[in-house]
Amino acid sequence: MPELPEVQTVVNDLIHAGLIGKTICSADVLWNKTIGTQSPGDFVEKISGQKIQNIRRRAKYIIFDFESGMHLLIHLRMSGRLYISPASGKRNKHEHVILHLSDNHDLRFHDTRKFGRMILTENPDSVLRKLGPEPLSDDFTTEQFKTLLKSKNRRLKPLLLDQSFIAGLGNIYADEALWEARLHPQTVASELSSRKAVDLYRAIRKVLQKGIDNQGTSLGSGKSNFVSAERQQGNNAKNLMVFRRIDQACSCCGSKIKRIIVGQRSTHICPKCQKNKIY
DNA sequence: GTCTATGTTTGCGG
DNA sequence: TCCGCAAACATAGA
């Protein structure tokens, strides 16, 4: 579910709710796999008493930096959510880890599909160093992106989803960026012209920034929709040009949007605007 | 009830 | 290097 803009929205919400400076008094682990290989006893013992110094995002990870030098990395994967909830709030069966805060509130990890992970570590770099550049960072330049693309003989869609190539894009924003750049998802990265590479660079930054500005993308009205830590839906769905808009008119040329499969992933394109073999 | 798809990531085999 | 497949799970929708 959550990609870079949704994860950033959650982080913004957590900060807005005043979590920085709060202390985690204790915790309950109700589904062991959520904390990976660490034992629940060890996790609870180590996280209890930790004071939150900062909350930030890297790629699709939410990172809590504690004053002790420990860090909690949270990856929401497909269906994870972080909820701020009164400690007295009714428990839900999909809440797998509960962090009890010093202000009578909980931070609850709600994850229907149970793919999400919480990693408590002194060395977050062991996880984060595998990640590619942060697309909205000032350090991420067109020149860098062009060089990266040149070195890859892979098709653009799976490449954009590869977090070690570029961090933060998922299926929604990858499709949106490719449409924005008028590139076919099967285009081989190394064959892109310099001009189209810059188009793609700008498209990626544009769709991600718009997603953040609109507090993320929530689709439909089902229970698996994205909601932030304060349970707000995002407003970005109205900006989607292709994702899940099958048979609707392309806003650029009026052609019907099609769904194809690329790299085992559902992919949405305008067949007229995104021709293959345009480099 | 059945079948398919799902916004993610990882590991394996070819 | 790159690709396809399977798995980790639960639910929604056809």
PDB file of C-alpha atoms (C1' of nucleotides) in Angstrom:
ATOM      1  CA  MET A   1       0.000   0.000   0.000  1.00  0.00           C
ATOM      2  CA  PRO A   2       2.232   2.791   1.152  1.00  0.00           C
ATOM      3  CA  GLU A   3       4.897   4.307  -1.050  1.00  0.00           C
ATOM      4  CA  LEU A   4       7.145   7.270  -0.387  1.00  0.00           C
ATOM      5  CA  PRO A   5       4.397   9.940  -0.170  1.00  0.00           C
ATOM      6  CA  GLU A   6       2.227   7.813   2.118  1.00  0.00           C
ATOM      7  CA  VAL A   7       5.155   6.964   4.393  1.00  0.00           C
ATOM      8  CA  GLN A   8       6.142  10.636   4.531  1.00  0.00           C
ATOM      9  CA  THR A   9       2.549  11.490   5.413  1.00  0.00           C
ATOM     10  CA  VAL A  10       2.624   9.044   8.309  1.00  0.00           C
ATOM     11  CA  VAL A  11       5.900  10.534   9.556  1.00  0.00           C
ATOM     12  CA  ASN A  12       4.468  14.047   9.286  1.00  0.00           C
ATOM     13  CA  ASP A  13       1.423  12.911  11.254  1.00  0.00           C
ATOM     14  CA  LEU A  14       3.509  11.323  13.997  1.00  0.00           C
ATOM     15  CA  ILE A  15       5.521  14.500  14.404  1.00  0.00           C
ATOM     16  CA  HIS A  16       2.393  16.634  14.265  1.00  0.00           C
ATOM     17  CA  ALA A  17       0.866  14.509  17.014  1.00  0.00           C
ATOM     18  CA  GLY A  18       3.782  15.447  19.247  1.00  0.00           C
ATOM     19  CA  LEU A  19       5.546  12.095  19.529  1.00  0.00           C
ATOM     20  CA  ILE A  20       9.020  13.592  19.528  1.00  0.00           C
ATOM     21  CA  GLY A  21      10.146  13.798  23.132  1.00  0.00           C
ATOM     22  CA  LYS A  22       7.756  11.085  24.297  1.00  0.00           C
ATOM     23  CA  THR A  23       8.985   7.904  25.938  1.00  0.00           C
ATOM     24  CA  ILE A  24       7.940   4.348  25.171  1.00  0.00           C
ATOM     25  CA  CYS A  25       7.095   2.863  28.584  1.00  0.00           C
ATOM     26  CA  SER A  26       6.384  -0.693  27.499  1.00  0.00           C
ATOM     27  CA  ALA A  27       5.190  -2.764  24.579  1.00  0.00           C
ATOM     28  CA  ASP A  28       3.102  -5.772  23.623  1.00  0.00           C
ATOM     29  CA  VAL A  29       4.063  -8.057  20.774  1.00  0.00           C
ATOM     30  CA  LEU A  30       1.032  -9.994  19.589  1.00  0.00           C
ATOM     31  CA  TRP A  31       2.422 -11.419  16.323  1.00  0.00           C
ATOM     32  CA  ASN A  32       6.068 -12.406  16.621  1.00  0.00           C
ATOM     33  CA  LYS A  33       6.969 -12.266  12.938  1.00  0.00           C
ATOM     34  CA  THR A  34       6.335  -8.517  12.886  1.00  0.00           C
ATOM     35  CA  ILE A  35       9.607  -8.057  14.787  1.00  0.00           C
ATOM     36  CA  GLY A  36      11.502 -10.487  12.585  1.00  0.00           C
ATOM     37  CA  THR A  37      13.930 -12.827  14.296  1.00  0.00           C
ATOM     38  CA  GLN A  38      14.246 -10.860  17.510  1.00  0.00           C
ATOM     39  CA  SER A  39      12.586 -12.487  20.500  1.00  0.00           C
ATOM     40  CA  PRO A  40       9.536 -10.651  21.873  1.00  0.00           C
ATOM     41  CA  GLY A  41      11.058 -10.555  25.350  1.00  0.00           C
ATOM     42  CA  ASP A  42      14.229  -8.989  24.044  1.00  0.00           C
ATOM     43  CA  PHE A  43      12.289  -6.473  21.937  1.00  0.00           C
ATOM     44  CA  VAL A  44      10.068  -5.361  24.805  1.00  0.00           C
ATOM     45  CA  GLU A  45      12.961  -5.105  27.215  1.00  0.00           C
ATOM     46  CA  LYS A  46      15.057  -3.046  24.828  1.00  0.00           C
ATOM     47  CA  ILE A  47      12.327  -0.685  23.653  1.00  0.00           C
ATOM     48  CA  SER A  48      10.923   0.047  27.097  1.00  0.00           C
ATOM     49  CA  GLY A  49      12.202   3.380  28.411  1.00  0.00           C
ATOM     50  CA  GLN A  50      13.382   4.630  25.016  1.00  0.00           C
ATOM     51  CA  LYS A  51      12.860   8.359  24.514  1.00  0.00           C
ATOM     52  CA  ILE A  52      12.026   9.505  20.989  1.00  0.00           C
ATOM     53  CA  GLN A  53      14.543  12.043  19.759  1.00  0.00           C
ATOM     54  CA  ASN A  54      13.489  12.223  16.120  1.00  0.00           C
ATOM     55  CA  ILE A  55      11.148  10.652  13.563  1.00  0.00           C
ATOM     56  CA  ARG A  56      12.102  10.567   9.906  1.00  0.00           C
ATOM     57  CA  ARG A  57      11.773   8.655   6.654  1.00  0.00           C
ATOM     58  CA  ARG A  58      14.265   6.886   4.416  1.00  0.00           C
ATOM     59  CA  ALA A  59      12.805   5.236   1.323  1.00  0.00           C
ATOM     60  CA  LYS A  60       9.673   3.469   2.607  1.00  0.00           C
ATOM     61  CA  TYR A  61      11.036   3.081   6.131  1.00  0.00           C
ATOM     62  CA  ILE A  62       9.740   5.094   9.064  1.00  0.00           C
ATOM     63  CA  ILE A  63      12.625   5.637  11.463  1.00  0.00           C
ATOM     64  CA  PHE A  64      12.422   6.447  15.152  1.00  0.00           C
ATOM     65  CA  ASP A  65      15.741   7.687  16.515  1.00  0.00           C
ATOM     66  CA  PHE A  66      15.997   7.246  20.265  1.00  0.00           C
ATOM     67  CA  GLU A  67      18.161   9.304  22.589  1.00  0.00           C
ATOM     68  CA  SER A  68      20.008   6.142  23.588  1.00  0.00           C
ATOM     69  CA  GLY A  69      21.363   5.705  20.063  1.00  0.00           C
ATOM     70  CA  MET A  70      18.972   2.870  19.278  1.00  0.00           C
ATOM     71  CA  HIS A  71      16.671   3.071  16.249  1.00  0.00           C
ATOM     72  CA  LEU A  72      13.340   1.558  15.349  1.00  0.00           C
ATOM     73  CA  LEU A  73      12.803   0.962  11.633  1.00  0.00           C
ATOM     74  CA  ILE A  74       9.248   0.326  10.522  1.00  0.00           C
ATOM     75  CA  HIS A  75       8.296  -0.955   7.092  1.00  0.00           C
ATOM     76  CA  LEU A  76       4.571  -1.029   6.347  1.00  0.00           C
ATOM     77  CA  ARG A  77       4.876  -3.328   3.290  1.00  0.00           C
ATOM     78  CA  MET A  78       1.438  -3.993   1.779  1.00  0.00           C
ATOM     79  CA  SER A  79      -1.066  -3.293   4.502  1.00  0.00           C
ATOM     80  CA  GLY A  80       0.722  -1.832   7.518  1.00  0.00           C
ATOM     81  CA  ARG A  81      -0.580   1.208   9.356  1.00  0.00           C
ATOM     82  CA  LEU A  82       0.623   3.082  12.399  1.00  0.00           C
ATOM     83  CA  TYR A  83      -2.120   4.396  14.594  1.00  0.00           C
ATOM     84  CA  ILE A  84      -1.972   6.820  17.450  1.00  0.00           C
ATOM     85  CA  SER A  85      -4.646   5.626  19.809  1.00  0.00           C
ATOM     86  CA  PRO A  86      -5.720   6.327  23.393  1.00  0.00           C
ATOM     87  CA  ALA A  87      -4.321   3.597  25.640  1.00  0.00           C
ATOM     88  CA  SER A  88      -7.886   2.745  26.568  1.00  0.00           C
ATOM     89  CA  GLY A  89      -8.924   2.341  22.923  1.00  0.00           C
ATOM     90  CA  LYS A  90     -10.459  -0.946  21.897  1.00  0.00           C
ATOM     91  CA  ARG A  91      -7.981  -3.439  20.449  1.00  0.00           C
ATOM     92  CA  ASN A  92      -8.342  -4.603  16.893  1.00  0.00           C
ATOM     93  CA  LYS A  93      -7.350  -8.118  15.837  1.00  0.00           C
ATOM     94  CA  HIS A  94      -4.955  -6.729  13.231  1.00  0.00           C
ATOM     95  CA  GLU A  95      -2.928  -4.723  15.738  1.00  0.00           C
ATOM     96  CA  HIS A  96       0.208  -6.829  16.075  1.00  0.00           C
ATOM     97  CA  VAL A  97       2.583  -4.627  18.073  1.00  0.00           C
ATOM     98  CA  ILE A  98       1.538  -2.003  20.597  1.00  0.00           C
ATOM     99  CA  LEU A  99       3.938   0.600  21.945  1.00  0.00           C
ATOM    100  CA  HIS A 100       2.719   2.249  25.121  1.00  0.00           C
ATOM    101  CA  LEU A 101       3.718   5.899  25.303  1.00  0.00           C
ATOM    102  CA  SER A 102       4.319   8.110  28.306  1.00  0.00           C
ATOM    103  CA  ASP A 103       1.193  10.213  27.652  1.00  0.00           C
ATOM    104  CA  ASN A 104      -1.453   7.529  27.986  1.00  0.00           C
ATOM    105  CA  HIS A 105      -1.494   6.912  24.248  1.00  0.00           C
ATOM    106  CA  ASP A 106      -0.379   3.930  22.198  1.00  0.00           C
ATOM    107  CA  LEU A 107       1.364   3.687  18.911  1.00  0.00           C
ATOM    108  CA  ARG A 108      -0.224   0.630  17.326  1.00  0.00           C
ATOM    109  CA  PHE A 109       1.059  -1.329  14.345  1.00  0.00           C
ATOM    110  CA  HIS A 110      -2.006  -2.480  12.455  1.00  0.00           C
ATOM    111  CA  ASP A 111      -1.233  -4.866   9.606  1.00  0.00           C
ATOM    112  CA  THR A 112      -3.905  -7.069   8.064  1.00  0.00           C
ATOM    113  CA  ARG A 113      -1.606  -9.026   5.798  1.00  0.00           C
ATOM    114  CA  LYS A 114       1.191  -9.305   8.370  1.00  0.00           C
ATOM    115  CA  PHE A 115       3.984  -8.529   5.889  1.00  0.00           C
ATOM    116  CA  GLY A 116       5.104  -5.385   7.724  1.00  0.00           C
ATOM    117  CA  ARG A 117       8.220  -5.343   9.886  1.00  0.00           C
ATOM    118  CA  MET A 118       9.611  -3.507  12.902  1.00  0.00           C
ATOM    119  CA  ILE A 119      13.358  -3.661  13.382  1.00  0.00           C
ATOM    120  CA  LEU A 120      14.930  -2.430  16.612  1.00  0.00           C
ATOM    121  CA  THR A 121      18.619  -1.916  16.032  1.00  0.00           C
ATOM    122  CA  GLU A 122      21.719   0.054  16.974  1.00  0.00           C
ATOM    123  CA  ASN A 123      22.907  -0.073  13.412  1.00  0.00           C
ATOM    124  CA  PRO A 124      20.157   1.046  10.985  1.00  0.00           C
ATOM    125  CA  ASP A 125      22.700   1.389   8.225  1.00  0.00           C
ATOM    126  CA  SER A 126      22.886  -2.390   7.949  1.00  0.00           C
ATOM    127  CA  VAL A 127      19.373  -2.192   6.505  1.00  0.00           C
ATOM    128  CA  LEU A 128      19.410   1.241   4.876  1.00  0.00           C
ATOM    129  CA  ARG A 129      22.693   1.026   3.010  1.00  0.00           C
ATOM    130  CA  LYS A 130      21.149  -1.270   0.391  1.00  0.00           C
ATOM    131  CA  LEU A 131      18.782   1.482  -0.718  1.00  0.00           C
ATOM    132  CA  GLY A 132      19.176   3.646  -3.790  1.00  0.00           C
ATOM    133  CA  PRO A 133      19.062   7.441  -3.853  1.00  0.00           C
ATOM    134  CA  GLU A 134      16.294   9.442  -2.255  1.00  0.00           C
ATOM    135  CA  PRO A 135      14.490  10.924  -5.274  1.00  0.00           C
ATOM    136  CA  LEU A 136      13.446  14.218  -3.669  1.00  0.00           C
ATOM    137  CA  SER A 137      16.814  14.890  -2.079  1.00  0.00           C
ATOM    138  CA  ASP A 138      18.977  17.785  -3.297  1.00  0.00           C
ATOM    139  CA  ASP A 139      21.794  15.280  -3.682  1.00  0.00           C
ATOM    140  CA  PHE A 140      19.844  13.401  -6.324  1.00  0.00           C
ATOM    141  CA  THR A 141      20.744  15.081  -9.616  1.00  0.00           C
ATOM    142  CA  THR A 142      19.811  14.619 -13.251  1.00  0.00           C
ATOM    143  CA  GLU A 143      23.421  13.742 -14.010  1.00  0.00           C
ATOM    144  CA  GLN A 144      23.434  11.014 -11.373  1.00  0.00           C
ATOM    145  CA  PHE A 145      20.149   9.621 -12.645  1.00  0.00           C
ATOM    146  CA  LYS A 146      21.341   9.596 -16.254  1.00  0.00           C
ATOM    147  CA  THR A 147      24.462   7.695 -15.243  1.00  0.00           C
ATOM    148  CA  LEU A 148      22.448   5.182 -13.276  1.00  0.00           C
ATOM    149  CA  LEU A 149      20.054   4.584 -16.175  1.00  0.00           C
ATOM    150  CA  LYS A 150      22.916   4.118 -18.619  1.00  0.00           C
ATOM    151  CA  SER A 151      24.307   1.287 -16.504  1.00  0.00           C
ATOM    152  CA  LYS A 152      21.127  -0.791 -16.538  1.00  0.00           C
ATOM    153  CA  ASN A 153      19.853  -3.013 -19.296  1.00  0.00           C
ATOM    154  CA  ARG A 154      16.583  -3.535 -17.507  1.00  0.00           C
ATOM    155  CA  ARG A 155      13.125  -2.333 -18.442  1.00  0.00           C
ATOM    156  CA  LEU A 156      12.025   0.874 -16.765  1.00  0.00           C
ATOM    157  CA  LYS A 157       9.071  -0.447 -14.785  1.00  0.00           C
ATOM    158  CA  PRO A 158      10.844  -3.149 -12.768  1.00  0.00           C
ATOM    159  CA  LEU A 159      13.837  -0.846 -12.447  1.00  0.00           C
ATOM    160  CA  LEU A 160      11.808   1.948 -10.867  1.00  0.00           C
ATOM    161  CA  LEU A 161      10.346  -0.551  -8.416  1.00  0.00           C
ATOM    162  CA  ASP A 162      13.816  -1.769  -7.435  1.00  0.00           C
ATOM    163  CA  GLN A 163      14.547  -0.007  -4.141  1.00  0.00           C
ATOM    164  CA  SER A 164      18.283  -0.459  -4.571  1.00  0.00           C
ATOM    165  CA  PHE A 165      18.111   1.510  -7.833  1.00  0.00           C
ATOM    166  CA  ILE A 166      15.916   4.357  -6.604  1.00  0.00           C
ATOM    167  CA  ALA A 167      14.136   4.473  -3.258  1.00  0.00           C
ATOM    168  CA  GLY A 168      10.492   5.087  -2.565  1.00  0.00           C
ATOM    169  CA  LEU A 169       8.567   4.364  -5.749  1.00  0.00           C
ATOM    170  CA  GLY A 170       5.928   1.638  -5.785  1.00  0.00           C
ATOM    171  CA  ASN A 171       3.392   0.504  -8.331  1.00  0.00           C
ATOM    172  CA  ILE A 172       1.237   3.641  -8.268  1.00  0.00           C
ATOM    173  CA  TYR A 173       3.908   6.291  -8.555  1.00  0.00           C
ATOM    174  CA  ALA A 174       6.037   4.265 -10.985  1.00  0.00           C
ATOM    175  CA  ASP A 175       3.106   4.061 -13.420  1.00  0.00           C
ATOM    176  CA  GLU A 176       2.287   7.726 -12.888  1.00  0.00           C
ATOM    177  CA  ALA A 177       5.884   8.824 -13.454  1.00  0.00           C
ATOM    178  CA  LEU A 178       6.172   6.790 -16.658  1.00  0.00           C
ATOM    179  CA  TRP A 179       2.995   8.339 -18.004  1.00  0.00           C
ATOM    180  CA  GLU A 180       4.141  11.807 -16.998  1.00  0.00           C
ATOM    181  CA  ALA A 181       7.397  11.228 -18.905  1.00  0.00           C
ATOM    182  CA  ARG A 182       5.519   9.621 -21.831  1.00  0.00           C
ATOM    183  CA  LEU A 183       7.644   6.503 -21.578  1.00  0.00           C
ATOM    184  CA  HIS A 184       6.592   2.917 -22.148  1.00  0.00           C
ATOM    185  CA  PRO A 185       7.291   0.721 -19.093  1.00  0.00           C
ATOM    186  CA  GLN A 186       9.137  -1.824 -21.279  1.00  0.00           C
ATOM    187  CA  THR A 187      11.694   0.696 -22.472  1.00  0.00           C
ATOM    188  CA  VAL A 188      15.228  -0.468 -21.685  1.00  0.00           C
ATOM    189  CA  ALA A 189      16.881   2.007 -19.330  1.00  0.00           C
ATOM    190  CA  SER A 190      20.298   2.107 -21.014  1.00  0.00           C
ATOM    191  CA  GLU A 191      18.706   3.027 -24.334  1.00  0.00           C
ATOM    192  CA  LEU A 192      17.054   6.199 -23.086  1.00  0.00           C
ATOM    193  CA  SER A 193      18.142   9.447 -24.668  1.00  0.00           C
ATOM    194  CA  SER A 194      19.508  12.116 -22.388  1.00  0.00           C
ATOM    195  CA  ARG A 195      16.371  14.147 -22.977  1.00  0.00           C
ATOM    196  CA  LYS A 196      13.972  11.346 -22.020  1.00  0.00           C
ATOM    197  CA  ALA A 197      16.098  10.528 -18.971  1.00  0.00           C
ATOM    198  CA  VAL A 198      15.635  14.099 -17.785  1.00  0.00           C
ATOM    199  CA  ASP A 199      11.914  13.854 -18.533  1.00  0.00           C
ATOM    200  CA  LEU A 200      11.730  10.784 -16.322  1.00  0.00           C
ATOM    201  CA  TYR A 201      13.753  12.425 -13.557  1.00  0.00           C
ATOM    202  CA  ARG A 202      11.387  15.393 -13.490  1.00  0.00           C
ATOM    203  CA  ALA A 203       8.324  13.156 -13.698  1.00  0.00           C
ATOM    204  CA  ILE A 204       9.409  11.094 -10.695  1.00  0.00           C
ATOM    205  CA  ARG A 205       9.986  14.165  -8.556  1.00  0.00           C
ATOM    206  CA  LYS A 206       6.754  15.753  -9.705  1.00  0.00           C
ATOM    207  CA  VAL A 207       4.452  12.811  -8.954  1.00  0.00           C
ATOM    208  CA  LEU A 208       6.073  12.105  -5.580  1.00  0.00           C
ATOM    209  CA  GLN A 209       5.957  15.730  -4.453  1.00  0.00           C
ATOM    210  CA  LYS A 210       2.331  15.998  -5.518  1.00  0.00           C
ATOM    211  CA  GLY A 211       1.588  12.843  -3.562  1.00  0.00           C
ATOM    212  CA  ILE A 212       3.125  14.310  -0.426  1.00  0.00           C
ATOM    213  CA  ASP A 213       1.382  17.653  -0.915  1.00  0.00           C
ATOM    214  CA  ASN A 214      -1.908  15.751  -1.028  1.00  0.00           C
ATOM    215  CA  GLN A 215      -1.111  13.563   1.995  1.00  0.00           C
ATOM    216  CA  GLY A 216      -0.892  10.369  -0.018  1.00  0.00           C
ATOM    217  CA  THR A 217      -3.130   8.277  -2.247  1.00  0.00           C
ATOM    218  CA  SER A 218      -6.145   6.388  -0.879  1.00  0.00           C
ATOM    219  CA  LEU A 219      -8.051   4.243  -3.339  1.00  0.00           C
ATOM    220  CA  GLY A 220     -11.676   3.207  -3.189  1.00  0.00           C
ATOM    221  CA  SER A 221     -13.299   2.929   0.191  1.00  0.00           C
ATOM    222  CA  GLY A 222     -12.327  -0.546   1.379  1.00  0.00           C
ATOM    223  CA  LYS A 223     -10.558  -1.327   4.627  1.00  0.00           C
ATOM    224  CA  SER A 224      -7.217  -1.769   2.959  1.00  0.00           C
ATOM    225  CA  ASN A 225      -7.017   1.887   1.970  1.00  0.00           C
ATOM    226  CA  PHE A 226      -4.211   4.091   3.026  1.00  0.00           C
ATOM    227  CA  VAL A 227      -4.841   6.161   6.125  1.00  0.00           C
ATOM    228  CA  SER A 228      -2.278   8.169   8.071  1.00  0.00           C
ATOM    229  CA  ALA A 229      -1.426   7.843  11.767  1.00  0.00           C
ATOM    230  CA  GLU A 230      -4.347  10.094  12.601  1.00  0.00           C
ATOM    231  CA  ARG A 231      -6.563   7.966  10.378  1.00  0.00           C
ATOM    232  CA  GLN A 232      -6.907  10.500   7.605  1.00  0.00           C
ATOM    233  CA  GLN A 233      -7.328   9.395   4.009  1.00  0.00           C
ATOM    234  CA  GLY A 234      -5.046  10.936   1.391  1.00  0.00           C
ATOM    235  CA  ASN A 235      -6.315  13.277  -1.318  1.00  0.00           C
ATOM    236  CA  ASN A 236      -4.036  12.293  -4.159  1.00  0.00           C
ATOM    237  CA  ALA A 237      -6.324   9.824  -5.961  1.00  0.00           C
ATOM    238  CA  LYS A 238      -7.770  12.632  -8.042  1.00  0.00           C
ATOM    239  CA  ASN A 239      -4.325  13.300  -9.478  1.00  0.00           C
ATOM    240  CA  LEU A 240      -3.781   9.785 -10.799  1.00  0.00           C
ATOM    241  CA  MET A 241      -3.584   9.796 -14.583  1.00  0.00           C
ATOM    242  CA  VAL A 242      -3.299   6.074 -15.287  1.00  0.00           C
ATOM    243  CA  PHE A 243      -3.183   3.933 -12.163  1.00  0.00           C
ATOM    244  CA  ARG A 244      -6.346   1.813 -11.994  1.00  0.00           C
ATOM    245  CA  ARG A 245      -8.018   3.985 -14.607  1.00  0.00           C
ATOM    246  CA  ILE A 246      -8.555   1.117 -17.046  1.00  0.00           C
ATOM    247  CA  ASP A 247     -10.782   2.074 -20.002  1.00  0.00           C
ATOM    248  CA  GLN A 248     -11.010   5.663 -18.849  1.00  0.00           C
ATOM    249  CA  ALA A 249      -9.870   8.437 -21.160  1.00  0.00           C
ATOM    250  CA  CYS A 250      -6.263   9.582 -21.086  1.00  0.00           C
ATOM    251  CA  SER A 251      -6.287  13.208 -19.961  1.00  0.00           C
ATOM    252  CA  CYS A 252      -3.741  14.024 -22.624  1.00  0.00           C
ATOM    253  CA  CYS A 253      -5.075  12.342 -25.784  1.00  0.00           C
ATOM    254  CA  GLY A 254      -8.417  10.766 -24.876  1.00  0.00           C
ATOM    255  CA  SER A 255      -7.347   7.194 -25.635  1.00  0.00           C
ATOM    256  CA  LYS A 256      -8.466   4.453 -23.284  1.00  0.00           C
ATOM    257  CA  ILE A 257      -6.028   3.565 -20.517  1.00  0.00           C
ATOM    258  CA  LYS A 258      -4.897  -0.059 -20.685  1.00  0.00           C
ATOM    259  CA  ARG A 259      -3.642  -2.518 -18.091  1.00  0.00           C
ATOM    260  CA  ILE A 260      -0.704  -4.695 -19.025  1.00  0.00           C
ATOM    261  CA  ILE A 261       1.652  -6.886 -17.013  1.00  0.00           C
ATOM    262  CA  VAL A 262       5.298  -5.927 -16.822  1.00  0.00           C
ATOM    263  CA  GLY A 263       7.704  -7.773 -14.585  1.00  0.00           C
ATOM    264  CA  GLN A 264       4.809  -9.671 -12.986  1.00  0.00           C
ATOM    265  CA  ARG A 265       3.256  -6.399 -11.890  1.00  0.00           C
ATOM    266  CA  SER A 266       0.030  -4.820 -13.012  1.00  0.00           C
ATOM    267  CA  THR A 267       0.947  -1.764 -15.087  1.00  0.00           C
ATOM    268  CA  HIS A 268      -1.217   1.024 -16.451  1.00  0.00           C
ATOM    269  CA  ILE A 269      -0.457   2.959 -19.609  1.00  0.00           C
ATOM    270  CA  CYS A 270      -1.922   5.157 -22.271  1.00  0.00           C
ATOM    271  CA  PRO A 271      -1.140   3.128 -25.403  1.00  0.00           C
ATOM    272  CA  LYS A 272      -0.986   6.261 -27.517  1.00  0.00           C
ATOM    273  CA  CYS A 273       1.070   8.557 -25.290  1.00  0.00           C
ATOM    274  CA  GLN A 274       3.453   5.834 -24.123  1.00  0.00           C
ATOM    275  CA  LYS A 275       4.679   4.144 -27.274  1.00  0.00           C
ATOM    276  CA  ASN A 276       7.520   1.700 -27.036  1.00  0.00           C
ATOM    277  CA  LYS A 277      10.709   2.474 -28.960  1.00  0.00           C
ATOM    278  CA  ILE A 278      10.629   6.170 -28.211  1.00  0.00           C
ATOM    279  CA  TYR A 279      13.921   6.971 -26.655  1.00  0.00           C
TER     280      TYR A 279
ATOM    281  C1'  DG B   1     -18.555 -20.870  -2.416  1.00  0.00           C
ATOM    282  C1'  DT B   2     -14.646 -20.000  -5.951  1.00  0.00           C
ATOM    283  C1'  DC B   3     -11.283 -17.496  -8.253  1.00  0.00           C
ATOM    284  C1'  DT B   4      -8.356 -13.436  -8.914  1.00  0.00           C
ATOM    285  C1'  DA B   5      -6.066  -9.472  -7.605  1.00  0.00           C
ATOM    286  C1'  DT B   6      -3.572  -6.538  -4.178  1.00  0.00           C
ATOM    287  C1'  DG B   7      -0.287  -0.225  -3.075  1.00  0.00           C
ATOM    288  C1'  DT B   8       5.923  -4.935  -0.986  1.00  0.00           C
ATOM    289  C1'  DT B   9      10.011  -7.392  -0.481  1.00  0.00           C
ATOM    290  C1'  DT B  10      13.144 -11.370  -0.635  1.00  0.00           C
ATOM    291  C1'  DG B  11      15.292 -15.476  -2.199  1.00  0.00           C
ATOM    292  C1'  DC B  12      15.862 -19.021  -5.605  1.00  0.00           C
ATOM    293  C1'  DG B  13      16.876 -21.023 -10.078  1.00  0.00           C
ATOM    294  C1'  DG B  14      17.834 -20.521 -14.985  1.00  0.00           C
TER     295       DG B  14
ATOM    296  C1'  DT C   1      23.156  -9.217 -15.041  1.00  0.00           C
ATOM    297  C1'  DC C   2      18.380  -9.856 -15.632  1.00  0.00           C
ATOM    298  C1'  DC C   3      14.032 -12.348 -15.407  1.00  0.00           C
ATOM    299  C1'  DG C   4      10.320 -15.225 -13.703  1.00  0.00           C
ATOM    300  C1'  DC C   5       8.366 -17.500  -9.941  1.00  0.00           C
ATOM    301  C1'  DA C   6       7.044 -18.370  -5.207  1.00  0.00           C
ATOM    302  C1'  DA C   7       6.280 -17.090  -0.647  1.00  0.00           C
ATOM    303  C1'  DA C   8       5.012 -14.271   3.397  1.00  0.00           C
ATOM    304  C1'  DC C   9      -0.823 -13.336   4.635  1.00  0.00           C
ATOM    305  C1'  DA C  10      -5.733 -11.540   4.627  1.00  0.00           C
ATOM    306  C1'  DT C  11      -9.407  -9.504   2.337  1.00  0.00           C
ATOM    307  C1'  DA C  12     -12.264  -7.421  -1.395  1.00  0.00           C
ATOM    308  C1'  DG C  13     -14.636  -7.948  -5.475  1.00  0.00           C
ATOM    309  C1'  DA C  14     -16.319 -10.383  -9.520  1.00  0.00           C
TER     310       DA C  14
END
